């Protein structure tokens, strides 16, 4: 019901054209005289801020989701029939990934158009320097990271915000993910020199910060910042385009083997696993966020205007309660206490009502989402300060779950969940899927059928004019309904395939060799090409460069050893290396003044120094240990300036495990320093 104006009851007349349809807009006949448009309260109050002579056009035309393939105004008009409320499904299910199901139905007359929007996108994150005219296959898995995006947006007080979000949010998320691509897909062997150079210039600390940050937190941060930017974009665009109302947002992102669900509003996502309902989101309504809203009102009372209070009462105090004691709750309280009612307590609570009827500033029934920047309460108090675009993000690790064909994700606007519980939705889907056998040619439509059944259950049947009932006789929803039913198994298979390609290219398959020829578990990561890159990164980022090569006489040399066998002095130049970086070299270096006793203890560790093959094996083990430590320490995150230690300020850094006698006396390892040989049995060099 519309409020009365100062002159009298507002009367409505219709008229505007959009996309070939006759659209309805409220124009009062009164305060400004006949023919002068005046917005109704509160949904259209924001239009009062726009000059009458200035006509703003929509940034994006109204349409239904692109995967429905509506190509004419007649199709859109049919989907908006409030009397029939037809259930719409895609004409071609191949337009959705993994034969996912989608269905929608318009409201029963609550608004002229279906204010829900939905979108699906398959996207790929590219390394900027690898984009070219060549196909993705030419770069293999090393060059790109695929992901799949589903979004549902439930509009209110207009279609503008929902249409804007469905057309733009996925682009913003893409930009945010590209910003952290070096973390999600770190450059390894096989990447171009441009990538290595870019990472080196930005510092090793780029993907090794002081505080360890998980990939999950980076993706969550990308979603959170994208939601914020989307809301700010709507705030800016509303000055140039016609963007009415607001919307909730529910996004499902499949990336790196996990499902990320970001929710801002009262739409909901539920995973059906083992025929059990696993909630992947929480509803954000005035009821669920009562505490947050009241605390904000208490901290900033100026936002309340003259008609609202941050206090909460067990019942609304009235005039006759003045001076009496009733139960109340302040913003800092979770329990209840008694308070003597004063005149200030007769104001309207900032959150008024209970359950689905609760409202913020007696105006809006949702607390998170996009838009509503110009929405005002009855006394012109802005509502937006109490609303938030921050999403709650929940994660499901699909790769660590035992997933089968019956496991899926249900996404729906509140029109579905108003009359259908999570458990009832899972039961409905299970029953629908059971109608399709494994050898049935129509099996690929099973998820579409499940989505259709969910919409049918909440929409119900028309009993009489504008009265809809569910199958069990309860009142059905009169709101717009949009539903996705998304299987999880196909994504898991896709990711496993991509992961195997990625691992194969980067040589991360471990080779379980016998103990005679391995040090721990060796893998292709110890290949000369990768070692060269690792050493280059270290060398370019150390405060002063180190020149290092290894003495050897043996002809059976590991590929990790320098090509030339002639000795080259090991030199350092005022390098300050901390204890963490010392671990990189501790298995390959020793002091130039090792005592005889220490040397004897070292030689005692070699089971048979006279056996040439075993000595070479020990040598190879030390070499591999050296490189493995180099690479491991580089990857766990020490910055260039932290790779320094006071313990290696000696001018003679010696690589003892790599030395052997030049006279083929392999039974007595030599350690050569600057102008010194510390082996008693060595007579001449």
XYZ file of C-alpha atoms in Angstrom:
685
model
C 0.000 0.000 0.000
C 1.301 3.447 -0.918
C 1.507 6.201 1.698
C -0.694 9.244 1.404
C 0.781 12.465 0.070
C 0.195 15.870 1.620
C -2.644 16.625 -0.786
C -4.469 13.329 -0.765
C -4.401 9.720 -1.864
C -1.980 9.170 -4.721
C -3.429 7.853 -7.927
C -1.396 5.979 -10.492
C -1.256 6.184 -14.196
C 0.890 4.154 -16.537
C 3.135 4.729 -19.435
C 6.627 4.280 -20.741
C 8.202 2.218 -23.476
C 11.209 -0.061 -22.925
C 12.404 -2.737 -25.342
C 9.111 -2.649 -27.233
C 6.940 -3.352 -24.172
C 4.429 -1.182 -22.404
C 5.992 -0.674 -18.990
C 4.350 0.629 -15.881
C 5.687 3.508 -13.865
C 3.987 5.174 -10.936
C 3.035 8.797 -11.515
C 0.993 10.645 -8.899
C -1.854 12.985 -9.726
C -1.730 15.541 -6.999
C 0.976 17.560 -5.352
C 2.608 18.660 -8.607
C -0.559 18.738 -10.674
C -1.736 16.415 -13.415
C 0.899 15.307 -15.839
C 3.859 16.109 -13.576
C 5.584 12.844 -12.652
C 6.392 12.293 -9.007
C 7.948 9.082 -7.671
C 6.091 6.993 -5.135
C 7.574 6.136 -1.751
C 9.894 4.471 -1.035
C 10.893 2.481 -4.084
C 11.056 5.382 -6.534
C 12.056 8.158 -4.163
C 15.584 8.191 -5.599
C 14.225 9.626 -8.853
C 13.435 12.878 -7.007
C 17.136 13.720 -7.168
C 17.101 13.702 -10.991
C 15.987 16.859 -12.822
C 12.664 16.405 -14.618
C 14.134 17.521 -17.946
C 16.935 14.959 -17.762
C 16.004 11.541 -19.088
C 18.437 8.732 -18.295
C 18.610 5.587 -20.378
C 19.495 2.143 -19.042
C 23.128 1.112 -19.329
C 22.037 -2.400 -20.302
C 18.701 -3.321 -21.889
C 16.394 -5.585 -19.968
C 16.485 -9.215 -21.055
C 16.398 -12.701 -19.674
C 19.585 -14.774 -19.173
C 21.467 -15.192 -22.449
C 21.588 -18.988 -22.187
C 17.771 -19.027 -22.479
C 18.245 -17.715 -26.025
C 15.299 -15.328 -26.101
C 15.568 -13.451 -29.384
C 12.268 -11.608 -29.505
C 10.148 -9.335 -27.371
C 7.307 -11.822 -27.590
C 9.370 -14.480 -25.826
C 10.241 -12.074 -23.029
C 6.606 -11.010 -22.750
C 5.472 -14.636 -22.524
C 7.947 -15.354 -19.710
C 6.477 -12.391 -17.780
C 2.877 -13.624 -17.818
C 1.711 -13.201 -14.205
C -1.436 -15.262 -14.706
C 0.196 -18.396 -16.113
C 3.621 -17.993 -14.485
C 5.210 -20.379 -17.014
C 8.314 -22.286 -15.928
C 11.097 -21.376 -18.353
C 14.041 -23.711 -19.069
C 16.892 -23.409 -21.614
C 16.183 -24.452 -25.186
C 19.700 -25.829 -25.544
C 21.243 -27.255 -22.380
C 24.678 -27.303 -24.021
C 24.766 -23.572 -23.337
C 25.305 -24.470 -19.682
C 28.450 -26.251 -18.436
C 28.125 -29.952 -17.580
C 24.454 -30.099 -18.685
C 23.565 -28.098 -15.590
C 19.906 -27.377 -14.982
C 18.194 -23.994 -14.841
C 14.559 -22.967 -14.466
C 12.723 -19.753 -13.617
C 9.215 -18.396 -13.100
C 7.940 -14.836 -12.843
C 6.167 -13.473 -9.777
C 2.394 -13.433 -9.335
C 2.067 -9.690 -9.925
C 4.448 -8.351 -7.309
C 6.299 -6.445 -10.045
C 5.693 -6.100 -13.760
C 8.929 -7.746 -14.842
C 10.885 -10.694 -13.545
C 13.499 -8.860 -11.472
C 15.744 -11.932 -11.099
C 18.807 -12.270 -13.310
C 21.218 -15.165 -13.864
C 24.422 -15.733 -15.810
C 27.023 -18.411 -16.518
C 30.567 -17.951 -17.819
C 33.469 -20.230 -18.616
C 36.617 -18.162 -18.289
C 40.374 -18.648 -18.523
C 43.100 -16.747 -16.691
C 46.042 -16.108 -19.025
C 49.535 -14.978 -18.324
C 49.673 -11.562 -20.006
C 52.910 -12.272 -21.878
C 51.582 -15.573 -23.232
C 48.560 -14.132 -24.986
C 49.029 -14.380 -28.720
C 47.317 -15.599 -31.841
C 48.349 -19.121 -30.978
C 45.754 -21.420 -29.486
C 45.586 -22.259 -25.807
C 46.633 -25.804 -26.610
C 49.991 -24.538 -27.829
C 50.675 -23.219 -24.327
C 49.249 -26.316 -22.664
C 48.248 -26.135 -19.018
C 51.283 -24.032 -18.106
C 49.813 -20.924 -19.694
C 46.272 -20.737 -18.384
C 43.990 -21.434 -15.456
C 40.335 -22.258 -16.245
C 37.385 -21.533 -13.996
C 33.578 -21.572 -14.195
C 31.276 -18.868 -12.830
C 27.560 -19.035 -11.953
C 25.652 -16.004 -10.699
C 22.108 -15.272 -9.504
C 20.872 -11.759 -8.715
C 17.515 -11.053 -7.074
C 16.408 -7.509 -7.827
C 14.041 -5.369 -5.788
C 12.417 -1.978 -6.382
C 13.522 -2.149 -9.995
C 15.551 -4.142 -12.498
C 18.555 -1.822 -12.845
C 20.951 -3.191 -10.219
C 20.339 -6.860 -11.065
C 20.832 -6.282 -14.796
C 24.009 -4.282 -14.157
C 25.468 -6.942 -11.852
C 24.710 -9.809 -14.232
C 26.511 -7.971 -17.034
C 29.537 -6.677 -15.132
C 30.387 -8.590 -11.958
C 32.128 -11.478 -13.745
C 34.418 -9.016 -15.541
C 35.431 -7.452 -12.232
C 36.097 -10.875 -10.694
C 38.233 -11.758 -13.722
C 40.355 -8.644 -13.174
C 40.796 -9.424 -9.489
C 41.909 -12.995 -10.242
C 44.388 -11.795 -12.867
C 45.914 -9.544 -10.207
C 46.875 -12.603 -8.135
C 47.632 -14.955 -11.027
C 51.307 -15.214 -10.040
C 50.119 -16.678 -6.752
C 47.489 -18.964 -8.231
C 49.751 -20.160 -11.056
C 53.363 -19.464 -9.912
C 55.978 -19.381 -12.685
C 57.977 -22.599 -12.846
C 60.136 -24.338 -15.410
C 58.759 -23.913 -18.884
C 57.507 -20.373 -18.450
C 58.869 -17.673 -20.686
C 61.854 -15.574 -19.768
C 59.557 -12.579 -19.599
C 57.674 -14.172 -16.717
C 60.845 -14.938 -14.780
C 62.193 -11.462 -15.408
C 58.940 -9.848 -14.315
C 58.841 -11.857 -11.099
C 62.509 -11.145 -10.389
C 62.058 -7.417 -10.884
C 59.094 -7.358 -8.525
C 61.163 -9.214 -5.962
C 61.159 -12.769 -4.738
C 58.958 -11.563 -1.899
C 56.154 -11.073 -4.449
C 54.902 -14.594 -4.000
C 56.811 -15.138 -0.768
C 55.499 -12.365 1.500
C 56.500 -11.980 5.125
C 53.143 -13.412 6.204
C 52.262 -16.675 4.547
C 49.066 -16.249 2.520
C 47.051 -19.186 1.258
C 45.623 -19.441 -2.232
C 42.160 -19.759 -0.708
C 42.460 -16.389 1.011
C 43.568 -14.784 -2.254
C 40.508 -16.056 -4.110
C 38.244 -15.041 -1.228
C 39.835 -11.599 -1.312
C 39.261 -11.365 -5.064
C 35.560 -12.104 -4.592
C 35.171 -9.699 -1.680
C 36.901 -6.815 -3.444
C 34.939 -7.517 -6.651
C 31.637 -7.268 -4.768
C 32.712 -3.958 -3.258
C 33.793 -2.580 -6.636
C 30.516 -3.684 -8.229
C 28.526 -1.741 -5.671
C 30.691 1.338 -6.167
C 30.298 1.050 -9.936
C 26.519 1.093 -9.594
C 26.802 4.162 -7.364
C 28.779 5.975 -10.060
C 26.737 4.765 -13.027
C 23.421 5.820 -11.518
C 24.431 9.421 -12.198
C 24.714 8.688 -15.925
C 22.304 5.819 -16.477
C 18.928 4.727 -15.250
C 19.701 2.163 -12.525
C 16.790 1.667 -10.172
C 16.617 -0.330 -6.982
C 19.035 -2.911 -5.688
C 19.693 -6.640 -5.771
C 21.142 -9.509 -3.809
C 24.058 -11.493 -5.238
C 24.933 -15.186 -5.083
C 28.022 -16.395 -6.960
C 29.517 -19.879 -7.327
C 33.122 -20.033 -8.539
C 34.730 -23.337 -9.524
C 38.503 -22.868 -9.557
C 41.602 -24.888 -8.626
C 39.564 -27.914 -7.595
C 37.384 -26.033 -5.119
C 33.958 -24.458 -5.003
C 33.748 -20.897 -3.673
C 30.257 -19.596 -2.872
C 29.974 -15.847 -2.256
C 26.649 -14.587 -0.939
C 25.377 -11.094 -0.198
C 21.654 -11.211 0.514
C 18.935 -13.779 1.070
C 19.516 -16.020 -1.947
C 20.882 -19.399 -0.943
C 23.230 -22.181 -2.053
C 22.965 -25.763 -0.806
C 25.173 -28.726 -1.687
C 23.385 -32.050 -1.981
C 25.933 -34.680 -0.921
C 25.139 -38.255 0.035
C 21.481 -37.188 -0.088
C 22.150 -34.724 2.729
C 21.788 -30.938 2.634
C 25.026 -29.025 3.212
C 24.370 -25.241 3.430
C 26.924 -23.188 1.513
C 25.524 -19.779 2.472
C 23.609 -17.932 5.167
C 20.682 -15.584 4.614
C 21.453 -11.946 5.378
C 18.217 -10.323 6.491
C 17.321 -7.709 9.125
C 16.518 -10.622 11.429
C 19.902 -12.344 11.027
C 21.878 -9.075 11.072
C 19.933 -7.332 13.786
C 23.016 -7.110 16.011
C 25.244 -5.568 13.332
C 22.665 -2.984 12.311
C 21.896 -1.960 15.914
C 25.580 -1.635 16.762
C 26.127 0.629 13.762
C 23.136 2.725 14.795
C 24.505 3.034 18.340
C 27.933 4.104 17.105
C 26.511 6.602 14.606
C 23.179 7.863 15.976
C 23.116 10.620 13.352
C 22.185 7.958 10.779
C 18.881 7.327 12.549
C 17.323 10.713 11.991
C 14.598 11.786 14.384
C 12.283 8.791 14.162
C 14.405 5.704 14.892
C 16.226 4.205 17.870
C 18.930 1.565 18.169
C 17.243 -0.051 21.187
C 15.352 -3.303 20.849
C 12.287 -4.133 22.978
C 10.482 -7.387 23.553
C 7.369 -5.505 22.439
C 6.958 -2.106 20.859
C 6.432 0.477 23.650
C 3.468 2.815 23.273
C 2.325 6.010 24.973
C 0.700 4.266 27.909
C 3.993 2.480 28.699
C 5.755 5.723 29.665
C 7.258 5.347 33.127
C 6.812 1.587 33.142
C 9.568 -0.990 33.116
C 9.768 -3.315 30.127
C 12.387 -5.691 28.756
C 14.879 -4.162 26.355
C 18.169 -4.939 24.677
C 20.929 -2.441 23.870
C 23.369 -2.750 20.985
C 26.077 -4.188 23.235
C 23.715 -6.796 24.716
C 22.749 -10.278 23.610
C 20.468 -10.864 26.593
C 17.583 -8.870 28.023
C 17.190 -6.446 30.936
C 14.555 -4.072 32.323
C 14.364 -0.396 31.457
C 11.995 2.419 32.378
C 10.309 3.649 29.214
C 10.954 7.276 28.242
C 9.679 9.380 25.356
C 12.806 8.554 23.317
C 11.940 4.874 23.532
C 8.725 5.405 21.582
C 10.718 5.782 18.369
C 10.723 3.047 15.737
C 13.482 0.449 16.272
C 16.129 0.492 13.553
C 15.222 -3.169 12.933
C 11.489 -3.576 13.181
C 9.448 -6.770 12.926
C 10.295 -10.448 13.162
C 11.342 -13.138 10.696
C 10.527 -12.510 7.042
C 8.584 -9.404 8.060
C 11.580 -7.696 9.652
C 12.699 -4.445 8.034
C 15.608 -2.011 8.318
C 14.284 1.485 9.020
C 10.828 0.004 8.332
C 11.735 -0.023 4.637
C 13.789 -2.927 3.272
C 13.876 -6.639 4.087
C 17.442 -7.445 3.039
C 20.718 -6.152 4.469
C 23.365 -7.085 1.889
C 23.658 -6.695 -1.853
C 24.220 -4.066 -4.523
C 22.504 -0.762 -5.223
C 19.840 1.005 -3.120
C 22.130 4.035 -2.974
C 19.227 6.495 -3.078
C 16.695 4.503 -1.084
C 15.263 6.497 1.809
C 12.922 5.779 4.676
C 9.642 7.595 5.343
C 11.368 10.539 6.977
C 13.971 10.793 4.182
C 16.577 8.976 6.279
C 19.087 7.229 3.945
C 18.949 3.442 4.201
C 22.198 2.634 2.375
C 24.548 3.201 5.372
C 22.956 0.185 7.067
C 23.344 -2.051 4.012
C 26.521 -3.847 2.990
C 27.955 -5.312 -0.205
C 30.362 -7.575 1.684
C 29.789 -11.225 0.785
C 30.201 -14.245 2.982
C 32.418 -16.767 1.174
C 32.270 -20.486 1.934
C 34.561 -23.101 0.382
C 34.060 -26.735 -0.551
C 37.206 -28.703 -1.422
C 35.794 -30.852 -4.209
C 39.065 -32.719 -4.772
C 39.073 -34.022 -1.203
C 35.439 -35.114 -1.294
C 34.090 -38.444 -2.473
C 31.830 -37.081 -5.214
C 29.358 -39.052 -7.342
C 26.690 -38.185 -9.921
C 24.075 -37.512 -7.249
C 26.167 -34.786 -5.604
C 25.295 -31.320 -6.820
C 24.907 -27.645 -5.971
C 21.501 -25.964 -5.754
C 21.444 -22.175 -6.149
C 18.188 -20.288 -5.801
C 16.711 -16.888 -5.085
C 14.541 -16.398 -2.022
C 11.438 -17.176 -4.065
C 12.491 -20.826 -3.880
C 13.496 -20.905 -0.222
C 10.486 -18.962 1.110
C 8.410 -22.150 1.005
C 11.007 -24.902 0.472
C 13.504 -26.004 3.116
C 17.007 -27.223 2.331
C 16.052 -30.799 3.139
C 12.892 -30.655 1.039
C 14.889 -29.331 -1.907
C 17.351 -32.230 -1.641
C 14.487 -34.729 -1.518
C 12.877 -33.169 -4.579
C 16.108 -33.332 -6.559
C 16.776 -36.920 -5.507
C 13.305 -37.980 -6.602
C 13.640 -36.157 -9.914
C 17.022 -37.722 -10.737
C 15.705 -41.213 -9.987
C 13.446 -40.998 -13.034
C 16.446 -41.125 -15.375
C 18.233 -44.441 -15.861
C 21.907 -44.619 -16.792
C 21.174 -45.851 -20.325
C 18.389 -43.370 -20.996
C 18.945 -41.055 -23.968
C 17.287 -38.243 -22.051
C 19.632 -38.596 -19.090
C 21.441 -35.379 -19.979
C 18.239 -33.483 -19.158
C 18.021 -34.799 -15.613
C 19.433 -31.661 -13.964
C 17.114 -29.437 -15.996
C 14.220 -31.611 -14.865
C 15.361 -31.284 -11.242
C 15.499 -27.483 -11.516
C 12.041 -27.460 -13.079
C 10.636 -29.586 -10.252
C 12.099 -27.229 -7.644
C 10.449 -24.216 -9.274
C 7.171 -26.099 -9.613
C 7.238 -27.019 -5.936
C 7.670 -23.415 -4.749
C 5.413 -21.812 -7.360
C 2.569 -24.243 -6.736
C -0.658 -24.182 -8.704
C -3.188 -21.447 -9.340
C -6.286 -22.191 -7.252
C -8.150 -18.999 -8.001
C -7.224 -15.533 -9.148
C -3.827 -14.551 -7.693
C -3.941 -17.424 -5.189
C -1.246 -20.071 -5.554
C -0.970 -23.195 -3.413
C 1.719 -25.834 -3.043
C 0.993 -29.539 -3.459
C 0.370 -29.888 0.285
C -2.082 -26.982 0.394
C 0.221 -24.330 1.832
C 0.556 -20.837 0.400
C 3.040 -20.824 -2.458
C 5.513 -18.047 -3.129
C 4.385 -15.052 -5.162
C 7.967 -13.908 -5.730
C 10.218 -14.449 -8.742
C 11.979 -17.829 -8.690
C 15.337 -18.684 -10.290
C 17.161 -21.986 -9.729
C 20.444 -23.603 -10.816
C 21.133 -27.323 -10.325
C 24.859 -27.905 -10.932
C 26.540 -31.354 -10.838
C 29.938 -31.519 -9.128
C 31.411 -34.641 -10.750
C 32.046 -33.129 -14.227
C 34.062 -30.289 -12.751
C 36.159 -32.693 -10.710
C 36.978 -34.649 -13.874
C 37.832 -31.468 -15.765
C 40.140 -30.261 -13.044
C 41.930 -33.613 -12.730
C 42.639 -33.529 -16.453
C 43.967 -29.978 -16.304
C 46.013 -30.758 -13.203
C 47.662 -33.783 -14.816
C 48.676 -31.663 -17.808
C 49.970 -28.931 -15.556
C 51.981 -31.336 -13.397
C 53.407 -33.159 -16.391
C 54.600 -29.943 -17.990
C 56.197 -28.697 -14.803
C 57.831 -32.022 -14.025
C 56.218 -32.514 -10.662
C 55.753 -36.254 -10.907
C 58.111 -37.818 -8.381
C 60.302 -40.701 -9.540
C 60.531 -43.295 -6.799
C 64.052 -44.566 -7.425
C 65.946 -47.170 -5.376
C 67.812 -46.067 -2.275
C 71.196 -46.726 -3.867
C 70.664 -43.922 -6.368
C 68.431 -41.425 -4.595
C 68.532 -38.949 -1.800
C 65.004 -38.922 -0.420
C 62.488 -38.607 -3.246
C 63.918 -37.054 -6.373
C 61.772 -35.636 -9.129
C 62.171 -33.827 -12.402
C 62.307 -30.603 -10.454
C 66.056 -31.260 -10.127
C 66.527 -30.952 -13.864
C 69.398 -28.675 -14.974
C 67.000 -26.213 -16.607
C 65.043 -25.620 -13.433
C 68.191 -25.459 -11.299
C 69.573 -22.809 -13.601
C 66.448 -20.693 -13.180
C 66.467 -21.100 -9.386
C 70.120 -20.110 -9.128
C 69.517 -17.159 -11.434
C 66.690 -15.887 -9.238
C 68.856 -16.167 -6.138
C 71.845 -14.565 -7.806
C 69.862 -11.584 -9.120
C 68.260 -10.867 -5.775
C 71.223 -11.286 -3.408
C 72.734 -8.024 -2.132
C 76.120 -9.033 -3.549
C 76.730 -11.710 -6.135
C 78.378 -14.968 -5.186
C 80.710 -16.803 -7.548
C 80.565 -20.525 -6.868
C 81.936 -23.569 -8.659
C 82.957 -27.040 -7.593
C 86.261 -28.851 -7.533
C 86.185 -32.317 -9.029
C 88.506 -34.723 -10.734
C 86.054 -37.564 -11.232
C 84.866 -38.261 -14.747
C 81.519 -39.611 -13.457
C 80.035 -36.248 -12.657
C 76.407 -35.464 -11.916
C 74.795 -32.995 -14.344
C 74.390 -30.722 -11.341
C 78.156 -30.238 -11.184
C 79.800 -27.505 -13.221
C 80.950 -28.543 -16.677
C 84.578 -27.628 -16.185
C 86.719 -29.607 -13.741
C 89.327 -26.970 -13.098
C 89.108 -25.253 -9.718
C 87.746 -21.764 -9.425
C 88.098 -19.806 -6.249
C 85.006 -19.329 -4.172
C 84.641 -15.644 -3.341
C 82.275 -13.610 -1.276
C 81.878 -9.866 -1.093
C 80.547 -8.581 2.222
C 77.460 -10.742 2.174
C 75.215 -10.670 5.201
C 73.306 -13.915 5.266
C 70.793 -14.724 7.969
C 70.305 -18.043 9.641
C 67.413 -18.950 7.385
C 69.461 -18.553 4.227
C 72.361 -20.448 5.781
C 70.292 -23.614 5.423
C 70.536 -23.246 1.653
C 74.258 -23.850 1.659
C 74.918 -25.804 4.877
C 74.928 -29.182 3.074
C 77.360 -27.948 0.406
C 79.779 -25.692 2.341
C 82.156 -25.768 5.279
C 84.670 -23.537 6.969
C 88.216 -23.385 5.595
C 89.537 -24.334 9.013
C 87.842 -27.646 9.688
C 89.717 -29.429 12.413
C 91.242 -32.856 11.894
C 88.854 -34.311 14.407
C 85.826 -32.933 12.574
C 87.241 -34.238 9.300
C 87.711 -37.703 10.771
C 84.142 -37.707 12.017
C 83.000 -36.708 8.536
C 85.064 -39.445 6.910
C 83.642 -41.967 9.365
C 80.204 -41.335 7.899
C 81.389 -42.699 4.550
C 81.013 -46.496 4.763
C 83.806 -47.280 2.305
C 85.832 -44.367 1.009
C 87.943 -46.666 -1.084
C 84.985 -47.775 -3.157
C 84.779 -45.329 -6.009
C 81.150 -45.963 -6.909
C 79.886 -45.297 -3.387
C 81.993 -42.161 -3.104
C 80.494 -40.837 -6.308
C 77.058 -41.738 -4.970
C 77.714 -39.681 -1.830
C 78.878 -36.854 -4.043
C 75.700 -36.977 -6.110
C 73.585 -37.083 -2.966
C 75.226 -33.939 -1.669
C 74.735 -32.207 -5.007
C 71.075 -33.114 -5.142
C 70.581 -32.085 -1.520
C 72.177 -28.752 -2.299
C 69.885 -27.968 -5.205
C 66.799 -29.328 -3.495
C 67.439 -27.065 -0.518
C 68.026 -24.142 -2.851
C 64.714 -24.646 -4.552
C 62.734 -25.442 -1.416
C 63.990 -22.402 0.449
C 63.333 -20.232 -2.572
C 59.712 -21.413 -2.696
C 58.790 -21.075 0.976
C 59.495 -17.451 0.907
C 62.577 -15.591 1.869
C 63.090 -12.163 0.377
C 66.315 -11.223 -1.347
C 67.530 -9.110 1.521
C 66.928 -11.896 4.025
C 69.215 -14.354 2.245
C 72.254 -13.315 4.193
C 73.999 -14.733 7.294
C 76.834 -13.581 9.505
C 78.040 -17.154 9.761
C 79.246 -17.119 6.128
C 81.249 -13.909 6.120
C 84.381 -16.002 5.810
C 86.380 -15.315 2.697
C 86.772 -19.049 2.082
C 83.425 -20.728 1.460
C 84.294 -24.295 0.572
C 82.167 -26.960 -1.027
C 83.535 -30.028 0.773
C 81.114 -32.663 -0.519
C 82.041 -31.789 -4.117
C 85.799 -32.188 -3.741
C 87.926 -35.172 -4.606
C 91.581 -35.703 -4.969
C 93.101 -34.882 -8.316
C 95.308 -37.982 -7.987
C 92.225 -40.277 -7.963
C 92.654 -40.706 -4.175
C 88.894 -40.812 -3.620
C 89.319 -42.420 -0.222
C 90.470 -39.114 1.285
C 88.159 -36.185 0.480
C 89.907 -32.808 0.224
C 88.616 -29.426 1.226
C 90.345 -26.606 -0.626
C 90.208 -23.057 0.560
C 92.113 -19.906 -0.127
C 95.842 -20.900 -0.271
C 95.202 -23.868 2.059
C 94.664 -27.652 1.956
C 93.312 -29.014 5.223
C 93.902 -32.742 4.599
C 96.810 -34.277 6.490
C 97.343 -37.073 3.982
C 97.448 -34.747 0.960
C 101.088 -33.981 0.074
C 100.722 -31.823 -2.950
C 97.935 -30.192 -4.953
